[in-house]
Each structure stands twice: as C-alpha cells, then as structure tokens.
Amino acid sequence: MLTVGVDVGGTSVRAGVVDAGGAVLDTTRSPTPEGGAPLEKAVVAAVTELTARHPVAAVGLAVAGFVTENRLGVRFAPHLAWRDTPVAEEMTGQLGLPVVLEHDTNAAALAEYRFGAARGAKVAVLVALGTGIGGALLVDGQAFRGAYGVAPELGHLRLVPGGRACPCGKRGCWERYCSGTALGATAVELMATYPAMATVLDGASVTGRRVAAAAREGDPVARRAMAELAVWLGEGFALVADVYDPEVIVVGGGVSESAPLFLDEARQHYAAVVTGAGHRPLARVRTAQLGADAGIVGAATLARDLITDPGRPGIRRPR
Ligand SMILES: [Zn+2]
C-alpha cells in the first residue's frame, strides 16, 4: 500500500509517494501560493499529480502550524493562510481519499521514530534547527501535544534572561542562540566585538548558511560562532533532559547538516551541565537521518496508520 505525504511549508508545497518502509518513490514540488483557497488547490494539484502515477490509499499533510487535536483542521499557521480551517474535510471531499493532518515537526519526529535516528525510542525529542527551532516530543511513538495542542515550544524556552530579543516578544529564547538565524547573528556580534579577528565574512548579509560554509573552511569567526552555538545547544539539551528525560535527542533541520562542526561539543556540554551529571544515563544525541523528506515520510506514515489502525483520528471515508 502506498500513501502520499505533503509537506505544506511557508515557501513550498512538497508531496511524495511513500511505501511501507518509509521510502519516497516519487515527488512533486510547487511554490506556496497566498490565500487559503489557492493553497488548498495547490495541495490537491500536487496529490492529484502523484495519484495519476501511483495507486494511493490515503493522504497525510505535515503543516507548519497548529493542528487541531482531532488532526482534521488547522487553527493557525504563521506562514500559511489557513485560520480555523477544516482542511482534512475539504481535502477529502476534493480528493476522494482519507486525509489526516499533523504539525510538521511532529510528523518529522514520527518519521525518525519509525525509520530513522529515534527508531523505537521510548521517549524521543526532536530539536529541528532551522530559521527558528522546532520541537517535538514522542512518548512510545505518539506525539505529546499538551492539553491545547501547542506543546512543546522548545524554541522559546528562555535560556538567557535579558538576552537577545525574539519575535515571540520574549528575550533570550533558545532559538535566538541555536537556529540558522542565530548563527548569523552570533557571527555579526563577534565581528563587532573582535574587529581584528580574521574572517572571510563581511557585515552585509551574514546568513547561517554562509557562516557554516566559512566554518568548514576553518574561518576563525565562523568557528567561534559554531562553538558558541554548541554551548547553547548543550544548555538547551540539559533543560530538555531535565524535563523529559529522553532516551534520544534527534537534531534535525538545515543547521544539522553542519553537525560535525558542533554536535560533539554540544554533547560534552550537555553531559557536564545536566542535573545529576555523571550519575544518570544520558540521552543519545543523534543527527536526523531523513533530512528534508522527514515531514513527507511522517505525514504519509500517519496516513497509512489511518488505514491500518482504526483507532487513529482522521477522516477515513470521503463523504
Ligand atoms: Zn521566543
């Protein structure tokens, strides 16, 4: 049985046909349109393109936003037009297929649990380092979403009182120190503080991606920025471990592509500062294995569960 997973993000709608082993067999991609109705059309078009080529049993959507508890609608998505929209019902009506929704980070975590770095872990945390930090907590393979569906907001844990301002309105949030955006900000700060330090970076547009590339080449400022990210990452892991005591912490997102430049240091710092250091088992800290396809694979897996496990939420039959 094949299912389709659709990653509905702020910049693109990516869909893939996924088999029972989590392999992505075929994909399609289009830019995310503005407006709720055009977005639904884009998702339907992506799925229709794939169902024309493959026999598909169900569809899962990984959405960059808050999904309702019953996994059928979107409450709010900062970079998408959907507001209190019953997406699954509308999609099922148009596609004639069962549809289920999930928050994109939860979907990615599920994919890592079934097929990747968190396989079989009793308690697993995904920390996705991208533009911000996305967080997911899986307990026995089920996403923990809190009483109202917004947990866990790991990116906005306050790591540094009075620290860098965050668009969420607080200061010192974890994602201000460990996201791709933060990596650029740290490099800019370092250049201002140590103007004599040699660097290939210039002040104009220092992105996380550029800092990562420079760090790979051994650039002193970029290396230092990576070292700072590593320390804050370790601090954050320790907080997460104190609350959830996970078996595995999976580090994903675009920044994780540079993991060899910071992950060992982050692990060491985490091991040193976690409560009860030296007297408790530590979470294994691993890099995500499914890369940019994690959302697609996770959503497609939820769609498969909809067919194989009647207890799961979602719309099974077209009305
Ligand atoms: Zn924040």
Short mmCIF file of C-alpha atoms and ligand atoms in Angstrom, two decimals:
data_model
loop_
_atom_site.label_atom_id
_atom_site.label_comp_id
_atom_site.label_asym_id
_atom_site.label_seq_id
_atom_site.Cartn_x
_atom_site.Cartn_y
_atom_site.Cartn_z
CA MET A 1 0.00 0.00 0.00
CA LEU A 2 1.25 3.45 -0.93
CA THR A 3 0.33 6.74 0.74
CA VAL A 4 1.13 10.38 -0.02
CA GLY A 5 2.72 12.79 2.42
CA VAL A 6 2.52 16.52 1.73
CA ASP A 7 4.85 18.98 3.44
CA VAL A 8 2.92 22.25 3.47
CA GLY A 9 5.53 24.87 4.31
CA GLY A 10 5.77 28.63 4.10
CA THR A 11 7.76 28.61 0.86
CA SER A 12 6.83 25.37 -0.89
CA VAL A 13 4.31 22.56 -1.07
CA ARG A 14 6.23 19.29 -1.45
CA ALA A 15 4.47 15.97 -1.86
CA GLY A 16 5.81 12.44 -2.06
CA VAL A 17 4.58 8.89 -2.58
CA VAL A 18 5.86 6.76 0.31
CA ASP A 19 5.89 2.98 0.75
CA ALA A 20 5.53 0.92 3.94
CA GLY A 21 9.28 1.01 4.52
CA GLY A 22 9.39 4.82 4.52
CA ALA A 23 10.99 5.07 1.06
CA VAL A 24 9.98 8.09 -1.05
CA LEU A 25 9.20 6.78 -4.55
CA ASP A 26 8.11 9.92 -6.39
CA THR A 27 7.86 13.62 -5.53
CA THR A 28 6.45 16.92 -6.74
CA ARG A 29 7.03 20.48 -5.61
CA SER A 30 5.39 23.87 -6.14
CA PRO A 31 5.66 27.29 -4.51
CA THR A 32 3.23 28.01 -1.65
CA PRO A 33 0.52 30.34 -3.02
CA GLU A 34 -1.05 33.15 -1.00
CA GLY A 35 -4.60 32.71 0.27
CA GLY A 36 -6.39 29.73 1.79
CA ALA A 37 -8.30 28.53 -1.28
CA PRO A 38 -5.26 28.71 -3.63
CA LEU A 39 -3.26 26.75 -1.03
CA GLU A 40 -5.89 24.00 -0.93
CA LYS A 41 -5.82 23.95 -4.73
CA ALA A 42 -2.03 23.61 -4.74
CA VAL A 43 -2.15 20.68 -2.31
CA VAL A 44 -4.92 18.98 -4.32
CA ALA A 45 -2.94 19.52 -7.55
CA ALA A 46 0.20 18.02 -6.01
CA VAL A 47 -1.65 14.95 -4.73
CA THR A 48 -3.57 14.52 -7.99
CA GLU A 49 -0.32 14.59 -9.98
CA LEU A 50 1.02 11.74 -7.84
CA THR A 51 -2.19 9.68 -7.72
CA ALA A 52 -2.26 9.76 -11.54
CA ARG A 53 1.03 7.85 -11.47
CA HIS A 54 0.57 5.61 -8.38
CA PRO A 55 -2.24 3.78 -6.59
CA VAL A 56 -2.56 5.77 -3.36
CA ALA A 57 -4.69 4.78 -0.35
CA ALA A 58 -4.57 7.88 1.88
CA VAL A 59 -3.01 11.31 2.29
CA GLY A 60 -1.23 12.96 5.21
CA LEU A 61 -0.39 16.66 5.47
CA ALA A 62 2.55 17.95 7.52
CA VAL A 63 1.61 21.54 8.25
CA ALA A 64 3.85 24.33 9.54
CA GLY A 65 1.28 25.46 12.12
CA PHE A 66 -1.06 24.49 14.95
CA VAL A 67 -3.24 21.50 14.09
CA THR A 68 -6.47 20.72 15.97
CA GLU A 69 -6.49 17.86 18.50
CA ASN A 70 -8.60 15.69 16.16
CA ARG A 71 -5.93 16.11 13.42
CA LEU A 72 -8.50 17.39 10.91
CA GLY A 73 -8.07 21.15 10.89
CA VAL A 74 -5.56 23.98 11.17
CA ARG A 75 -6.06 26.53 13.93
CA PHE A 76 -3.32 28.93 12.97
CA ALA A 77 -0.18 28.88 10.87
CA PRO A 78 2.12 31.90 10.97
CA HIS A 79 3.31 31.50 7.36
CA LEU A 80 0.18 29.96 5.78
CA ALA A 81 -3.26 31.46 5.07
CA TRP A 82 -5.24 28.77 6.93
CA ARG A 83 -7.12 30.07 10.02
CA ASP A 84 -9.51 27.70 11.83
CA THR A 85 -9.82 25.82 8.55
CA PRO A 86 -11.29 22.26 8.36
CA VAL A 87 -8.57 21.24 5.90
CA ALA A 88 -8.98 17.44 6.11
CA GLU A 89 -12.69 17.53 5.36
CA GLU A 90 -12.25 19.85 2.38
CA MET A 91 -9.35 17.79 1.01
CA THR A 92 -11.21 14.50 1.43
CA GLY A 93 -14.14 15.97 -0.48
CA GLN A 94 -11.92 17.01 -3.37
CA LEU A 95 -9.54 14.05 -3.45
CA GLY A 96 -11.87 11.22 -2.53
CA LEU A 97 -9.19 9.86 -0.20
CA PRO A 98 -8.81 9.65 3.59
CA VAL A 99 -6.84 12.63 4.92
CA VAL A 100 -5.05 13.36 8.19
CA LEU A 101 -3.05 16.39 9.37
CA GLU A 102 -0.09 16.80 11.69
CA HIS A 103 2.22 19.58 12.79
CA ASP A 104 5.30 19.35 10.56
CA THR A 105 7.79 18.88 13.40
CA ASN A 106 5.65 16.11 14.93
CA ALA A 107 5.48 14.45 11.50
CA ALA A 108 9.26 14.65 11.13
CA ALA A 109 9.73 13.19 14.61
CA LEU A 110 7.39 10.32 13.79
CA ALA A 111 9.38 9.58 10.64
CA GLU A 112 12.62 9.48 12.66
CA TYR A 113 10.91 7.20 15.21
CA ARG A 114 9.67 4.72 12.61
CA PHE A 115 12.55 4.78 10.15
CA GLY A 116 15.44 6.93 11.39
CA ALA A 117 17.53 8.19 14.29
CA ALA A 118 14.87 7.71 17.01
CA ARG A 119 13.81 4.22 15.94
CA GLY A 120 11.96 2.50 18.78
CA ALA A 121 12.96 5.05 21.46
CA LYS A 122 10.55 5.10 24.41
CA VAL A 123 10.90 8.86 24.84
CA ALA A 124 12.32 10.83 21.92
CA VAL A 125 12.77 14.56 21.42
CA LEU A 126 13.34 16.18 18.03
CA VAL A 127 15.09 19.54 18.00
CA ALA A 128 14.87 20.98 14.48
CA LEU A 129 17.37 23.79 13.94
CA GLY A 130 16.18 25.90 11.02
CA THR A 131 15.08 29.53 10.75
CA GLY A 132 13.89 29.01 14.34
CA ILE A 133 13.83 25.87 16.48
CA GLY A 134 11.00 23.37 16.12
CA GLY A 135 10.45 20.85 18.88
CA ALA A 136 8.58 17.56 19.14
CA LEU A 137 8.23 15.02 21.93
CA LEU A 138 7.25 11.41 21.19
CA VAL A 139 6.28 9.06 24.01
CA ASP A 140 6.01 5.44 22.81
CA GLY A 141 5.81 6.78 19.27
CA GLN A 142 2.91 9.14 20.00
CA ALA A 143 3.32 12.91 19.76
CA PHE A 144 2.77 14.65 23.07
CA ARG A 145 0.99 17.92 22.32
CA GLY A 146 -0.18 19.17 25.71
CA ALA A 147 -3.75 20.00 26.73
CA TYR A 148 -4.32 22.54 23.95
CA GLY A 149 -2.09 21.24 21.20
CA VAL A 150 0.83 23.69 21.33
CA ALA A 151 3.46 21.72 23.28
CA PRO A 152 6.39 21.50 23.20
CA GLU A 153 7.54 25.02 22.24
CA LEU A 154 11.20 24.22 22.79
CA GLY A 155 12.49 27.09 20.66
CA HIS A 156 11.07 29.65 23.06
CA LEU A 157 12.45 28.23 26.29
CA ARG A 158 14.27 31.10 27.92
CA LEU A 159 17.92 30.19 28.01
CA VAL A 160 19.40 33.63 28.61
CA PRO A 161 17.49 36.05 30.88
CA GLY A 162 17.67 39.53 29.32
CA GLY A 163 19.25 38.01 26.20
CA ARG A 164 18.58 38.56 22.50
CA ALA A 165 15.10 39.83 21.58
CA CYS A 166 12.81 37.23 19.98
CA PRO A 167 9.86 37.86 17.59
CA CYS A 168 7.69 35.99 20.15
CA GLY A 169 8.02 39.02 22.44
CA LYS A 170 10.40 37.46 24.97
CA ARG A 171 14.16 37.74 25.34
CA GLY A 172 16.82 35.05 25.43
CA CYS A 173 14.83 32.27 23.73
CA TRP A 174 16.77 29.13 22.79
CA GLU A 175 16.18 29.68 19.07
CA ARG A 176 17.88 33.10 19.28
CA TYR A 177 21.12 31.17 20.04
CA CYS A 178 20.94 27.89 18.10
CA SER A 179 18.96 28.39 14.88
CA GLY A 180 20.46 29.19 11.48
CA THR A 181 19.35 32.78 12.00
CA ALA A 182 21.12 32.82 15.37
CA LEU A 183 24.34 31.51 13.84
CA GLY A 184 24.42 34.55 11.54
CA ALA A 185 23.63 36.90 14.44
CA THR A 186 26.42 35.44 16.57
CA ALA A 187 28.95 35.90 13.76
CA VAL A 188 27.88 39.54 13.32
CA GLU A 189 28.24 40.12 17.07
CA LEU A 190 31.69 38.53 17.08
CA MET A 191 32.85 40.71 14.17
CA ALA A 192 31.73 43.83 16.05
CA THR A 193 33.36 42.71 19.31
CA TYR A 194 36.63 41.48 17.78
CA PRO A 195 37.20 43.61 14.66
CA ALA A 196 40.79 42.40 14.41
CA MET A 197 39.80 38.73 14.13
CA ALA A 198 40.40 37.45 10.59
CA THR A 199 37.32 36.36 8.66
CA VAL A 200 36.02 35.85 5.13
CA LEU A 201 32.60 37.03 6.30
CA ASP A 202 31.52 40.60 5.74
CA GLY A 203 28.89 42.52 7.63
CA ALA A 204 26.39 42.85 4.77
CA SER A 205 24.40 39.61 4.80
CA VAL A 206 25.82 37.03 7.15
CA THR A 207 23.43 34.09 6.99
CA GLY A 208 23.69 30.86 8.96
CA ARG A 209 24.44 29.02 5.73
CA ARG A 210 27.39 31.33 4.97
CA VAL A 211 28.74 31.00 8.49
CA ALA A 212 28.51 27.20 8.25
CA ALA A 213 30.36 27.22 4.92
CA ALA A 214 33.06 29.51 6.34
CA ALA A 215 33.42 27.35 9.46
CA ARG A 216 34.03 24.30 7.26
CA GLU A 217 36.90 26.25 5.68
CA GLY A 218 38.32 26.99 9.15
CA ASP A 219 37.35 30.68 9.32
CA PRO A 220 38.11 31.86 12.92
CA VAL A 221 34.95 33.97 13.41
CA ALA A 222 32.71 31.27 11.92
CA ARG A 223 34.40 28.60 14.06
CA ARG A 224 33.87 30.69 17.17
CA ALA A 225 30.20 31.24 16.25
CA MET A 226 29.81 27.45 15.89
CA ALA A 227 31.47 26.91 19.26
CA GLU A 228 29.00 29.31 20.89
CA LEU A 229 26.09 27.54 19.20
CA ALA A 230 27.44 24.24 20.56
CA VAL A 231 27.48 25.52 24.14
CA TRP A 232 23.92 26.91 23.95
CA LEU A 233 22.74 23.72 22.31
CA GLY A 234 24.20 21.71 25.18
CA GLU A 235 22.50 24.04 27.68
CA GLY A 236 19.18 23.50 25.90
CA PHE A 237 19.64 19.71 25.79
CA ALA A 238 20.19 19.78 29.57
CA LEU A 239 16.93 21.70 30.09
CA VAL A 240 15.06 19.31 27.82
CA ALA A 241 16.61 16.30 29.56
CA ASP A 242 15.66 17.63 32.99
CA VAL A 243 12.02 17.93 31.94
CA TYR A 244 11.56 14.89 29.67
CA ASP A 245 14.49 12.53 30.44
CA PRO A 246 14.53 11.33 26.82
CA GLU A 247 16.26 8.23 25.52
CA VAL A 248 17.22 10.01 22.30
CA ILE A 249 17.53 13.65 21.25
CA VAL A 250 17.46 13.93 17.46
CA VAL A 251 18.93 17.09 15.95
CA GLY A 252 17.37 17.95 12.61
CA GLY A 253 16.73 20.99 10.41
CA GLY A 254 19.08 22.70 7.96
CA VAL A 255 21.70 23.52 10.61
CA SER A 256 22.10 19.80 11.40
CA GLU A 257 23.86 19.40 8.04
CA SER A 258 26.83 21.04 9.81
CA ALA A 259 26.56 18.74 12.85
CA PRO A 260 30.23 17.60 12.65
CA LEU A 261 31.16 21.22 13.43
CA PHE A 262 29.22 21.46 16.70
CA LEU A 263 27.48 18.30 17.88
CA ASP A 264 30.33 16.68 19.83
CA GLU A 265 30.90 19.89 21.79
CA ALA A 266 27.16 20.24 22.41
CA ARG A 267 27.06 16.66 23.73
CA GLN A 268 30.01 17.30 26.06
CA HIS A 269 28.47 20.49 27.41
CA TYR A 270 25.12 18.76 27.92
CA ALA A 271 26.80 15.90 29.79
CA ALA A 272 28.60 18.39 32.03
CA VAL A 273 25.67 20.65 32.97
CA VAL A 274 22.65 18.31 33.13
CA THR A 275 21.28 17.83 36.65
CA GLY A 276 22.95 14.85 38.31
CA ALA A 277 25.77 14.87 35.75
CA GLY A 278 27.84 11.72 35.99
CA HIS A 279 25.18 9.85 37.93
CA ARG A 280 22.43 9.30 35.38
CA PRO A 281 22.13 7.78 31.91
CA LEU A 282 22.35 10.45 29.22
CA ALA A 283 20.13 10.77 26.19
CA ARG A 284 21.82 9.68 22.99
CA VAL A 285 22.19 12.78 20.83
CA ARG A 286 21.91 11.87 17.17
CA THR A 287 21.62 13.64 13.84
CA ALA A 288 18.32 13.23 11.96
CA GLN A 289 18.53 10.63 9.19
CA LEU A 290 15.63 11.53 6.92
CA GLY A 291 16.69 15.05 6.04
CA ALA A 292 14.29 17.31 4.16
CA ASP A 293 11.93 14.36 3.44
CA ALA A 294 11.10 13.75 7.13
CA GLY A 295 7.84 15.73 7.04
CA ILE A 296 6.65 13.93 3.90
CA VAL A 297 7.53 10.49 5.28
CA GLY A 298 5.94 11.22 8.67
CA ALA A 299 2.71 12.54 7.15
CA ALA A 300 2.50 9.58 4.77
CA THR A 301 3.06 7.24 7.73
CA LEU A 302 0.15 8.83 9.62
CA ALA A 303 -1.98 8.38 6.51
CA ARG A 304 -1.01 4.69 6.46
CA ASP A 305 -1.92 4.36 10.16
CA LEU A 306 -5.33 5.80 9.32
CA ILE A 307 -5.99 2.77 7.10
CA THR A 308 -4.33 0.10 9.23
CA ASP A 309 -5.30 1.30 12.72
CA PRO A 310 -8.99 2.25 13.02
CA GLY A 311 -8.37 3.89 16.42
CA ARG A 312 -6.46 6.81 14.90
CA PRO A 313 -8.01 10.25 14.36
CA GLY A 314 -8.56 11.43 10.80
CA ILE A 315 -11.20 11.24 8.09
CA ARG A 316 -11.37 7.69 6.71
CA ARG A 317 -14.13 7.80 4.17
CA PRO A 318 -14.98 10.53 1.71
CA ARG A 319 -18.44 11.98 2.40
ZN ZN B 1 10.90 33.45 21.59
#
